[in-house]
Coordinates of C-alpha atoms in Angstrom, one line a residue:
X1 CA 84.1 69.4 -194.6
X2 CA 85.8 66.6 -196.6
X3 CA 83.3 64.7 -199.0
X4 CA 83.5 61.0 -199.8
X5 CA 86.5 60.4 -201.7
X6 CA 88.9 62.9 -199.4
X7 CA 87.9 60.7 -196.6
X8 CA 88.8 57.8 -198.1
X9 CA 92.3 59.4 -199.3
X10 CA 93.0 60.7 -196.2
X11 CA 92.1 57.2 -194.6
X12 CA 94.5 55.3 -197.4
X13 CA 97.4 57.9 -196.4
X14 CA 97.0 57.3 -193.0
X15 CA 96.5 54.0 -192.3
X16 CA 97.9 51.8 -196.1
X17 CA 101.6 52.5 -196.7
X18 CA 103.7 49.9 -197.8
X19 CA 107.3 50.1 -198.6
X20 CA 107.5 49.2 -202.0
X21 CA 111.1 47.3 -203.1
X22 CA 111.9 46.5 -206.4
X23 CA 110.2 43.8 -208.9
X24 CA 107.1 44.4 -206.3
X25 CA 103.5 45.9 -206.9
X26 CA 101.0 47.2 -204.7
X27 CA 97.1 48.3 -204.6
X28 CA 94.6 49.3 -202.8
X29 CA 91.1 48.3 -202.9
X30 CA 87.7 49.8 -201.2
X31 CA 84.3 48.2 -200.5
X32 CA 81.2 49.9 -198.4
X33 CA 78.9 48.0 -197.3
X34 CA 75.4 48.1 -195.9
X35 CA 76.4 46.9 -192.3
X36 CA 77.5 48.4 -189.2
X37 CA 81.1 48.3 -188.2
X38 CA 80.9 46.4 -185.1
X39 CA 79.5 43.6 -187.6
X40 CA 81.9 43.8 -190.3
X41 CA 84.4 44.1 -187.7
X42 CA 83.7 40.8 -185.9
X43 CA 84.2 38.8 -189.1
X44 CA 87.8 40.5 -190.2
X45 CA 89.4 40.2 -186.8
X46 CA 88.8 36.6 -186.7
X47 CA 92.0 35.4 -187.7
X48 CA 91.5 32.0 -186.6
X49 CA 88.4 31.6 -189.0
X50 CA 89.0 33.5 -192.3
X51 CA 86.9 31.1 -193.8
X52 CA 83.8 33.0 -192.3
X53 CA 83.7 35.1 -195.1
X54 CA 87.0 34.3 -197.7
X55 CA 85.8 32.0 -199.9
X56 CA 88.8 30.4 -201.1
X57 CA 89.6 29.5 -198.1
X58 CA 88.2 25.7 -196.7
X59 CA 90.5 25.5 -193.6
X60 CA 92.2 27.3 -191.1
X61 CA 94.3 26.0 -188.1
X62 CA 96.0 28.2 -185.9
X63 CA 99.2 27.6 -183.9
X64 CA 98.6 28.4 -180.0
X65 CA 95.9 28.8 -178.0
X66 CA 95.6 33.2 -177.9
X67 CA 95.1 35.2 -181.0
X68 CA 97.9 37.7 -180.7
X69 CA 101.0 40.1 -183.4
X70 CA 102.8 37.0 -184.2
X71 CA 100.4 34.1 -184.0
X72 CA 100.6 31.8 -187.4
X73 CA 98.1 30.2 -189.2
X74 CA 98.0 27.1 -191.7
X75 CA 95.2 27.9 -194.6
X76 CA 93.6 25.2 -196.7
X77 CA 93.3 26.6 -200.0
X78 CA 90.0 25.0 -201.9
X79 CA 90.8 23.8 -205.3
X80 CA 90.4 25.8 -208.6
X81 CA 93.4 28.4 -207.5
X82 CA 96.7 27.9 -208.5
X83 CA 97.5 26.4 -204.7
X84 CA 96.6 24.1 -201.6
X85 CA 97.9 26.2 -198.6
X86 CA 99.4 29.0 -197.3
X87 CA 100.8 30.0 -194.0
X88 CA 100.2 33.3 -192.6
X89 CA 101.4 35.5 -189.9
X90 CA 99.0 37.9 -187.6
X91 CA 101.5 41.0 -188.2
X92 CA 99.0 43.9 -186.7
X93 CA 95.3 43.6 -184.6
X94 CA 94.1 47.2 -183.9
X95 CA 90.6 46.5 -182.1
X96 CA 89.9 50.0 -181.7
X97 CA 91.0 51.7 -184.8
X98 CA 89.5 48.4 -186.4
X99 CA 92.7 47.6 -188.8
X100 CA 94.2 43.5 -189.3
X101 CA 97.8 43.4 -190.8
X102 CA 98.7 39.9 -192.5
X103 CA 102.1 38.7 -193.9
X104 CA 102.4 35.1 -195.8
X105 CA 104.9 33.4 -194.6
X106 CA 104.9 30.2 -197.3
X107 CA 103.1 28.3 -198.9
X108 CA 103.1 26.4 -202.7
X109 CA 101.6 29.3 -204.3
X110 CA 103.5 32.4 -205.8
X111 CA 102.6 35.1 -203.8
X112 CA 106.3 36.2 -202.0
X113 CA 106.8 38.4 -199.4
X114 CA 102.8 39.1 -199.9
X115 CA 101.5 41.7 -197.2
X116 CA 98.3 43.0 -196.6
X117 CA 96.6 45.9 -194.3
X118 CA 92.7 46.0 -194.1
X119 CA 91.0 48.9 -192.2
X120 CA 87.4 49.2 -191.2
X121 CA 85.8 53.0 -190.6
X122 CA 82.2 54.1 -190.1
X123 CA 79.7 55.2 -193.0
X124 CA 76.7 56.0 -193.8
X125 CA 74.5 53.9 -196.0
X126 CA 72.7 55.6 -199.0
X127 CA 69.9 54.5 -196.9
X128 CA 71.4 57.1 -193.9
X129 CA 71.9 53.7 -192.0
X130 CA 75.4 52.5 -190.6
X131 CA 77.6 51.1 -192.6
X132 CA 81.4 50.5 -193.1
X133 CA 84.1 51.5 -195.4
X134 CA 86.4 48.7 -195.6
X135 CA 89.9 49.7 -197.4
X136 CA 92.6 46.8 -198.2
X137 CA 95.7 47.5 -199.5
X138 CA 98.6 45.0 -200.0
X139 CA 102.6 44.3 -201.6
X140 CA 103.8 41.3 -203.0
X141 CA 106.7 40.8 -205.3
X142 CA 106.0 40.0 -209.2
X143 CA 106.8 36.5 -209.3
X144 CA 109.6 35.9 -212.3
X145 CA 107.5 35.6 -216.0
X146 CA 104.8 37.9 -214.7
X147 CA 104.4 41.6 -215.7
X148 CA 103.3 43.9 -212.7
X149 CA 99.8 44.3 -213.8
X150 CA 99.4 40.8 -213.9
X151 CA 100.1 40.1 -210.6
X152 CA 98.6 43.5 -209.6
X153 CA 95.3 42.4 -211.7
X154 CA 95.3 38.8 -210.1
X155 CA 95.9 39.8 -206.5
X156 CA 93.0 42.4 -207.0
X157 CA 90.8 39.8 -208.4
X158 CA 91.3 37.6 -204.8
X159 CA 90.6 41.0 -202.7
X160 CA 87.5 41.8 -204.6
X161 CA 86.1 38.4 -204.1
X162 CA 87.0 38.6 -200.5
X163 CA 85.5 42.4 -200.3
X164 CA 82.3 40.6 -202.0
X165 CA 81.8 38.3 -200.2
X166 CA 82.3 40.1 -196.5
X167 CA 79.8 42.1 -198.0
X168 CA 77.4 39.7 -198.7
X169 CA 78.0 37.9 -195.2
X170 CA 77.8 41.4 -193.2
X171 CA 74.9 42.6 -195.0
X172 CA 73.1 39.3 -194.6
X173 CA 74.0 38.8 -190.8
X174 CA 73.0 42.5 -190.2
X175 CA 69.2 41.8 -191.7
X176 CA 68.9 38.7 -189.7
X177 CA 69.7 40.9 -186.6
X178 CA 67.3 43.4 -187.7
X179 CA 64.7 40.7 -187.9
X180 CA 65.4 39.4 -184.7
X181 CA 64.8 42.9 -182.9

């Protein structure tokens, strides 16, 4: 039987490889969280309102009507990051394996050709209750008069705050549910 970390190797291998070019970098960052999958799930795969649980984020409008590989969305960056907005590409939506592929597009920020995978799987809380291992990974070139780590470092900064605060959403919508019952 493969313990914790061979899981999450095995789940990295399988579902976070990016073809790395030169003058990019690329990490990969893992969260659990106290919630179940199905819960986590329904706030990732919502494209159209990142702003559920990204808290950089203060707008999002979507061109077209279905959420679909391909659909684009306009993002309202809220002020104190280095940029205003960013337009993004749906790239991959996996509803049953539970895995949401991004691409930016543009935007005045420095992030170019910036890709990202994120992948939800099942877990157990320490509690022995569901929860969910959420794994992102992304690539995006070093932008000229940055080093690698500092792009790497500030990239992994955004994701963790991200990972945070979908963890503080889940965990807080999944006790409200509980209460409910």
């Amino acid at each position: 039987m493969m313990n914790g970390d061979e899981i999450e190797s095995e789940y990295i291998k399988r579902h976070h490889s990016h073809e790395l070019l030169e003058n990019q970098c690329s990490s990969t960052l893992v969260k659990h969280i106290n919630a179940p999958l199905h819960l986590v799930w329904s706030l990732v795969r919502r494209f159209d309102q990142p702003q559920k649980y990204k808290p950089f984020i203060s707008r999002c409008v979507v061109q077209g009507k279905k959420l679909e590989i391909g659909t684009v969305r306009e993002v309202d960056v809220r002020s104190g990051l280095p940029a205003t907005k960013s337009t993004e590409r749906l790239e991959f939506l996996d509803d049953d394996q539970h895995i949401l592929s991004v691409r930016i597009l543009g935007g005045d920020h420095r992030l170019k050709n910036y890709s990202s995978i994120i992948s939800l799987h099942p877990a157990e809380t320490i509690e022995g209750r569901a929860g969910t291992l959420v794994i992102e990974s992304f690539v995006v070139d070093v932008p000229e008069g940055n080093t690698e780590e500092e792009t790497c470092f500030f990239v992994e900064a955004l994701i963790q705050c991200n990972l945070k605060s979908l963890a503080d959403v889940s965990e807080r919508l999944g006790a409200e549910s509980i209460e409910t019952v």
